[in-house]
mmCIF file of C-alpha atoms in Angstrom:
data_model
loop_
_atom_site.group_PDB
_atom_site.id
_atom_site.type_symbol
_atom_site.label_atom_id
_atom_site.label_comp_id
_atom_site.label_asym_id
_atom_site.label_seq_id
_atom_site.Cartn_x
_atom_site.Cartn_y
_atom_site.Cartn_z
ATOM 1 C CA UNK T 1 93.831 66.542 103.300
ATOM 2 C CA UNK T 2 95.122 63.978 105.178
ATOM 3 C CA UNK T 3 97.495 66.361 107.202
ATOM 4 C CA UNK T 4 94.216 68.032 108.238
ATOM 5 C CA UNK T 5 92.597 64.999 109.125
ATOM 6 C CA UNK T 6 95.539 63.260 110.976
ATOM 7 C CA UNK T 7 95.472 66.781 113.080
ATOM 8 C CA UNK T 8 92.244 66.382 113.715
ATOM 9 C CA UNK T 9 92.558 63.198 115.014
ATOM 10 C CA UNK T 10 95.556 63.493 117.577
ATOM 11 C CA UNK T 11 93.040 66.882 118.927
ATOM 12 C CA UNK T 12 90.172 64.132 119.153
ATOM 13 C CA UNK T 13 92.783 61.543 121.194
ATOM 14 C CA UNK T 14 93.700 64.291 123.543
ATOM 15 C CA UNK T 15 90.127 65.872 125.441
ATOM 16 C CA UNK T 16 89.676 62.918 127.129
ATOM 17 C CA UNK T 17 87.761 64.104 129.832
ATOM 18 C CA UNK T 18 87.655 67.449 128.651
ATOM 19 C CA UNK T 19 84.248 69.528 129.408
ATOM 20 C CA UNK T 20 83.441 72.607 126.805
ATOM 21 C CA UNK T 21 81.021 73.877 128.963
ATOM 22 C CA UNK T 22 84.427 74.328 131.915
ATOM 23 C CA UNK T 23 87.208 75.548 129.745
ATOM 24 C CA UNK T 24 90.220 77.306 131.317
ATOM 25 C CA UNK T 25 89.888 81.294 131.319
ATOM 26 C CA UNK T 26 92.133 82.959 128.924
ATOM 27 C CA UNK T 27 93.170 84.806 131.521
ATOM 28 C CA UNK T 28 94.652 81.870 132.906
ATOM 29 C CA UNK T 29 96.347 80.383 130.366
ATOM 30 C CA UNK T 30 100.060 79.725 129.516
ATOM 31 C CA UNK T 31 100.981 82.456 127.138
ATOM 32 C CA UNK T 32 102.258 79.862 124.700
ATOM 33 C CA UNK T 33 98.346 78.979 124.298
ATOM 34 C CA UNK T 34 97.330 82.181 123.970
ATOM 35 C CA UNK T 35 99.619 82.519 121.427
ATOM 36 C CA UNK T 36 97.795 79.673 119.568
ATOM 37 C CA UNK T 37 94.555 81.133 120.044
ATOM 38 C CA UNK T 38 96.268 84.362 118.546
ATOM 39 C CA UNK T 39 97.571 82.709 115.587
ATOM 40 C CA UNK T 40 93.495 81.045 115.488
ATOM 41 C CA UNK T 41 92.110 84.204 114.762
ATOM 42 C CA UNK T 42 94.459 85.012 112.012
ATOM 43 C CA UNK T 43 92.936 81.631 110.715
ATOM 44 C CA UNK T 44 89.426 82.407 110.912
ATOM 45 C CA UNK T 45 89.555 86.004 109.905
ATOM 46 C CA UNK T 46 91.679 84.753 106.589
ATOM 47 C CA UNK T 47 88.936 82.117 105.822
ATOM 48 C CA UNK T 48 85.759 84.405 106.356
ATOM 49 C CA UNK T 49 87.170 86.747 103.886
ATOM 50 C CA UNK T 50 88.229 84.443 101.423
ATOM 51 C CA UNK T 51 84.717 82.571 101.710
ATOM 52 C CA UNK T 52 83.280 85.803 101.074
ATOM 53 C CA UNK T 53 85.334 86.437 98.062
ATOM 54 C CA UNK T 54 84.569 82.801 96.751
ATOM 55 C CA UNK T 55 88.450 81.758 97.085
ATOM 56 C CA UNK T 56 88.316 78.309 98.099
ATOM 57 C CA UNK T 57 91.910 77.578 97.371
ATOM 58 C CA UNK T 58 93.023 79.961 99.494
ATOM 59 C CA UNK T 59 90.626 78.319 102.459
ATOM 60 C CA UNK T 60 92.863 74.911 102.072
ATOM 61 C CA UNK T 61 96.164 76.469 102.187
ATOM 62 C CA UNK T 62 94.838 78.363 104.790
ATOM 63 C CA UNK T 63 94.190 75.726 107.105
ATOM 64 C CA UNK T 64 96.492 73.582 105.550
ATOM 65 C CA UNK T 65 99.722 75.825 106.691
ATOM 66 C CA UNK T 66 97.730 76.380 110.197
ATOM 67 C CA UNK T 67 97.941 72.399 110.734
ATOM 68 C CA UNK T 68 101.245 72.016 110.055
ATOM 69 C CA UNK T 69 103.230 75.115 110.971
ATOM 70 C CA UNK T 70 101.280 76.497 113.899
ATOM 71 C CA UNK T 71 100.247 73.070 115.304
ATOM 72 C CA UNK T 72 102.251 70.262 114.042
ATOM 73 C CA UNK T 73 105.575 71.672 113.592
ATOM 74 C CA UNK T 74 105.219 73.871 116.721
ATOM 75 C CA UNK T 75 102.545 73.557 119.555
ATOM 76 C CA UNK T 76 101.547 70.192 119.105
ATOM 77 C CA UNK T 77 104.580 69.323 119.427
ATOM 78 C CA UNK T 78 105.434 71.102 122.926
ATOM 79 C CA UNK T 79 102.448 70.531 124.209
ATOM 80 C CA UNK T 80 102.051 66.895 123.848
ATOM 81 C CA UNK T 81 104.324 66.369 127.651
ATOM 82 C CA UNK T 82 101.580 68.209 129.387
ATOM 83 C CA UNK T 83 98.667 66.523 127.530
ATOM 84 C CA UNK T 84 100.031 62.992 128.584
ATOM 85 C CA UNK T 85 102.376 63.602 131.841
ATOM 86 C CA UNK T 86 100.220 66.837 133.729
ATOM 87 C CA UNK T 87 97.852 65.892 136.223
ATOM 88 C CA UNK T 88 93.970 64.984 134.548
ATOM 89 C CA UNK T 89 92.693 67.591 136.059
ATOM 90 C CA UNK T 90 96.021 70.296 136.433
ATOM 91 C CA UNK T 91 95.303 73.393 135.425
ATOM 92 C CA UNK T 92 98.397 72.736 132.352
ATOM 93 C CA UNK T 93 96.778 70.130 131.145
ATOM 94 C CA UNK T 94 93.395 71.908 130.816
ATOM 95 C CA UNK T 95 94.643 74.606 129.632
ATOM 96 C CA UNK T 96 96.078 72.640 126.182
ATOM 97 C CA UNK T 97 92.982 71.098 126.143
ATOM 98 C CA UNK T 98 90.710 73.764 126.159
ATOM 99 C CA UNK T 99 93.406 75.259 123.548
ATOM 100 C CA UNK T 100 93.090 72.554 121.011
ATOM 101 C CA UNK T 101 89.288 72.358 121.959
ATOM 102 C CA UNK T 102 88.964 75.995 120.155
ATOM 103 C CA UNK T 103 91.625 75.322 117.477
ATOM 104 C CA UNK T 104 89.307 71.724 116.953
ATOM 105 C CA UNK T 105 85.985 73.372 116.751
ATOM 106 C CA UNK T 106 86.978 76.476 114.633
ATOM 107 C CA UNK T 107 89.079 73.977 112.032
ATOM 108 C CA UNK T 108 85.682 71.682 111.545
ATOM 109 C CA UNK T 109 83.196 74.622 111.085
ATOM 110 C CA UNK T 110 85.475 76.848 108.704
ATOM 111 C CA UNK T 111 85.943 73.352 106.608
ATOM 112 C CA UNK T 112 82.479 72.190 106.731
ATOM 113 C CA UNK T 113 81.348 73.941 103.395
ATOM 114 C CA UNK T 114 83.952 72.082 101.375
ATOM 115 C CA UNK T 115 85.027 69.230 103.232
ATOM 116 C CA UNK T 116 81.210 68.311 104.680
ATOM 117 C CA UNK T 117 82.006 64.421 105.273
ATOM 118 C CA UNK T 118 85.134 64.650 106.807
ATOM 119 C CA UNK T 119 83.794 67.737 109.041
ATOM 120 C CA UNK T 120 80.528 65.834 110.133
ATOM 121 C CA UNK T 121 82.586 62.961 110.978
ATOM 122 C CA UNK T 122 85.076 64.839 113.209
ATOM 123 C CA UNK T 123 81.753 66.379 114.692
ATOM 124 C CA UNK T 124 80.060 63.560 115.856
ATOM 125 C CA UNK T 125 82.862 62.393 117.890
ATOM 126 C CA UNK T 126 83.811 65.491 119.737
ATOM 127 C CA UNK T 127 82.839 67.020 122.688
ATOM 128 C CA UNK T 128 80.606 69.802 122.511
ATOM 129 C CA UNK T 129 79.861 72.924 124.422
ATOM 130 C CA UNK T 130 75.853 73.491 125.512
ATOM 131 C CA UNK T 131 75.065 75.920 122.760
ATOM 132 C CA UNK T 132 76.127 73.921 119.756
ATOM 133 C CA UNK T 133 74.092 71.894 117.426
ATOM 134 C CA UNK T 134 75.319 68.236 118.016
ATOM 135 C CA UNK T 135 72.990 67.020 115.040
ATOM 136 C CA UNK T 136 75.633 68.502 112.411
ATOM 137 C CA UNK T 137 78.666 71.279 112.296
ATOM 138 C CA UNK T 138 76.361 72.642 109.385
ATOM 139 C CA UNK T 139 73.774 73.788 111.453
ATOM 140 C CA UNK T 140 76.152 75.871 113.332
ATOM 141 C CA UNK T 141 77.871 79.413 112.414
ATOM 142 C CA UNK T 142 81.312 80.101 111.585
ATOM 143 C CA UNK T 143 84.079 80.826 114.149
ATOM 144 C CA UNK T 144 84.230 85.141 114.824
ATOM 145 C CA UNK T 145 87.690 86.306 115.760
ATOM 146 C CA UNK T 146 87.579 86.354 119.320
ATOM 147 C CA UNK T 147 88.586 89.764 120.384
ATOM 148 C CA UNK T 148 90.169 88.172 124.123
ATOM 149 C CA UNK T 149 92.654 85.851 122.387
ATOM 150 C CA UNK T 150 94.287 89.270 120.771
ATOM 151 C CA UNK T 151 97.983 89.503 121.912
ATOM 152 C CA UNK T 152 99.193 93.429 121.858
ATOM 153 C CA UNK T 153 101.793 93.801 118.753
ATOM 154 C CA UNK T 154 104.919 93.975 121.142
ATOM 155 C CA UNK T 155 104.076 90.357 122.111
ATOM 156 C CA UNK T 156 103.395 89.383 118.007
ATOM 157 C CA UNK T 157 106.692 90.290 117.198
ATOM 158 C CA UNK T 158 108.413 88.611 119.883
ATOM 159 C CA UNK T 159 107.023 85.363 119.475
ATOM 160 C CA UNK T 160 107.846 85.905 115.819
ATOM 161 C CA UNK T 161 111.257 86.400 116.871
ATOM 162 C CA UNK T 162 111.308 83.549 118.828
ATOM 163 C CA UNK T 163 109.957 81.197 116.188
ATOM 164 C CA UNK T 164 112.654 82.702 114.030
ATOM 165 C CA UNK T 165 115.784 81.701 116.667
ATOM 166 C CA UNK T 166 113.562 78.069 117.138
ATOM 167 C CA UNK T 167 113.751 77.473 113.773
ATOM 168 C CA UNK T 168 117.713 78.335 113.279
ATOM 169 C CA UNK T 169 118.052 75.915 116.591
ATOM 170 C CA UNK T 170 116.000 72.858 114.401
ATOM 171 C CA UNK T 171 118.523 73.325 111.675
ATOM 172 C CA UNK T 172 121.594 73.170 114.124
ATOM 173 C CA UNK T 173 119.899 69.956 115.503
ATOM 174 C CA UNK T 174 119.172 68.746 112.576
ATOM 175 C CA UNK T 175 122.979 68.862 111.383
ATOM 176 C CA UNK T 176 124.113 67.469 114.601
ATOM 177 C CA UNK T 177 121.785 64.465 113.868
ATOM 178 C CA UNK T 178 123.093 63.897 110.859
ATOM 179 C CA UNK T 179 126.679 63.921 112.202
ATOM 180 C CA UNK T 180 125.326 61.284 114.953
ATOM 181 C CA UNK T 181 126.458 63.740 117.540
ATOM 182 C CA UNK T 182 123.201 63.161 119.170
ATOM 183 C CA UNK T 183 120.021 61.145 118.909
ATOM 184 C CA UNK T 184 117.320 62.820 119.728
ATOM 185 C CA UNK T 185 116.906 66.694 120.807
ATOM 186 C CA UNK T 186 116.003 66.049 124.130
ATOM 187 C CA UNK T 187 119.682 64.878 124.449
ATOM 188 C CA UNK T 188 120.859 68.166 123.344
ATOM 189 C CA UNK T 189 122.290 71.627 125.436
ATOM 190 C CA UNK T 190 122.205 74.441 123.415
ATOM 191 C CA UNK T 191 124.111 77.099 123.383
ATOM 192 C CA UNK T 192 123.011 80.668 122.167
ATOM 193 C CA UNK T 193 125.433 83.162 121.247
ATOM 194 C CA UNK T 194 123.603 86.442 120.172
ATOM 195 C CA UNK T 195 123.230 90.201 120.618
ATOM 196 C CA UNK T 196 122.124 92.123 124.115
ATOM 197 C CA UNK T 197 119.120 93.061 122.165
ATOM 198 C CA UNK T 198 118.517 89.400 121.213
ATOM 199 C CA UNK T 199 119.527 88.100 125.046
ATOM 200 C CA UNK T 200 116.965 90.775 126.313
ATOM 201 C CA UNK T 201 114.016 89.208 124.391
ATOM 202 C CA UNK T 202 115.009 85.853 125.089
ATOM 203 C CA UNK T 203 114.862 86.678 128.829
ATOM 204 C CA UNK T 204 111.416 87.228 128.665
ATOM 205 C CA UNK T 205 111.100 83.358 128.169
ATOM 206 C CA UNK T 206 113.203 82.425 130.928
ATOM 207 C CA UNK T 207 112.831 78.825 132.228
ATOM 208 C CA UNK T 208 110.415 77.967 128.690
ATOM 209 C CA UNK T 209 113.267 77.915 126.310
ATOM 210 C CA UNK T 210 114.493 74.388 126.902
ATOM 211 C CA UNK T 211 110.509 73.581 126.537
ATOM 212 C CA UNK T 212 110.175 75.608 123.387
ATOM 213 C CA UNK T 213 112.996 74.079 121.636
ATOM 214 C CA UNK T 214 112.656 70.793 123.111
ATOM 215 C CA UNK T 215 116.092 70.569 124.318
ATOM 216 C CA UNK T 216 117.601 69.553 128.038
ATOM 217 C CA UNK T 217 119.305 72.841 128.512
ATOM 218 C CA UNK T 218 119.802 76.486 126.824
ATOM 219 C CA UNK T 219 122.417 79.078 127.968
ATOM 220 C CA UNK T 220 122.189 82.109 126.356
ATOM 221 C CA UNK T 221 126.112 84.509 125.463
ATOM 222 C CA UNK T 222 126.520 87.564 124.760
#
């Protein structure tokens, strides 16, 4: 619960300024938040079916695991340099927020039904779009998958792959911490010593790796 709700607040801290009604075009976006709008369909359509089949556990681990390994452990965490450093009105830093605007407004309407107090109080203070009912989240439908924020399955399974080699980085981090070879990532340079397969897909994020991982440098052998 409260991993839901302190999500829910660091969204509400960051649309300062934000309007619904002038969200970035998906079309525009980075692809790292398309990806999160990707990974917020798998959300909703997981929650409308188990709603429908009267699973309710399956709901809170739902959006449970959503909060903290989509957005906690993983975009919020990138993201938070362009939500505080970009320009106010730079297209990056709309961009996030119209991102975490969706992820915000999807999260409070699929938990309304079983978490109604903590979803009408999350409601009141965000922003809202011209079509919603401001009164309460309950007198509004349930997020639809949003056909748009699809990703083709070549581009699943590489950011899959990717979160795969991010994760193996965190552990190698994590060791070097431990050893007090470094401090804190950002002091890091990471080296990557993998496959030409492997080097090929990690040349498709050229110049976002060191953002990704949250490191000063990356240099990828073969």
């Amino acid at each position: 619960y409260l991993k839901i709700r302190n999500t829910s607040r660091f969204i509400l801290g960051n649309l300062s300024g934000f309007n619904p009604d002038a969200p970035v075009d998906v079309s525009q976006m980075p692809e790292l938040d398309r990806w999160v709008l990707m990974r917020l369909n798998r959300l909703v359509e997981k929650v409308r079916e188990a709603y429908e089949n009267y699973e309710y556990h399956v709901i809170y681990h739902a959006v449970h695991n959503f909060c903290v390994v989509d957005l906690s452990n993983f975009y919020l965490d990138i993201v938070k340099d362009r939500l505080y450093c970009e320009a106010h009105d730079g297209l990056k830093r709309r961009s996030a927020q119209t991102a975490i605007y969706y992820v915000l407004d999807a999260i409070v309407r699929l938990i309304a039904p079983i978490l109604a107090y903590t979803a009408e109080e999350i409601w009141q203070f965000m922003p809202h779009h011209a079509a919603a009912d401001r009164e309460s989240v309950l007198f509004n439908e349930m997020p639809r998958v949003h056909p748009a924020w699809e990703l083709s399955a070549q581009d699943v399974e590489k950011w899959e792959r990717l979160l795969s080699v991010r994760e193996s980085v965190n552990q190698a981090l994590e060791r070097a911490r431990g050893e007090k070879r470094i401090g804190k990532p950002l002091e890091a340079r990471v080296t990557i010593a993998c496959g030409e397969e492997m080097a090929s897909l990690l040349s498709q994020f050229k110049g976002k790796l060191e953002e990704y991982f949250i490191v000063s440098s990356v240099k990828i052998e073969r």
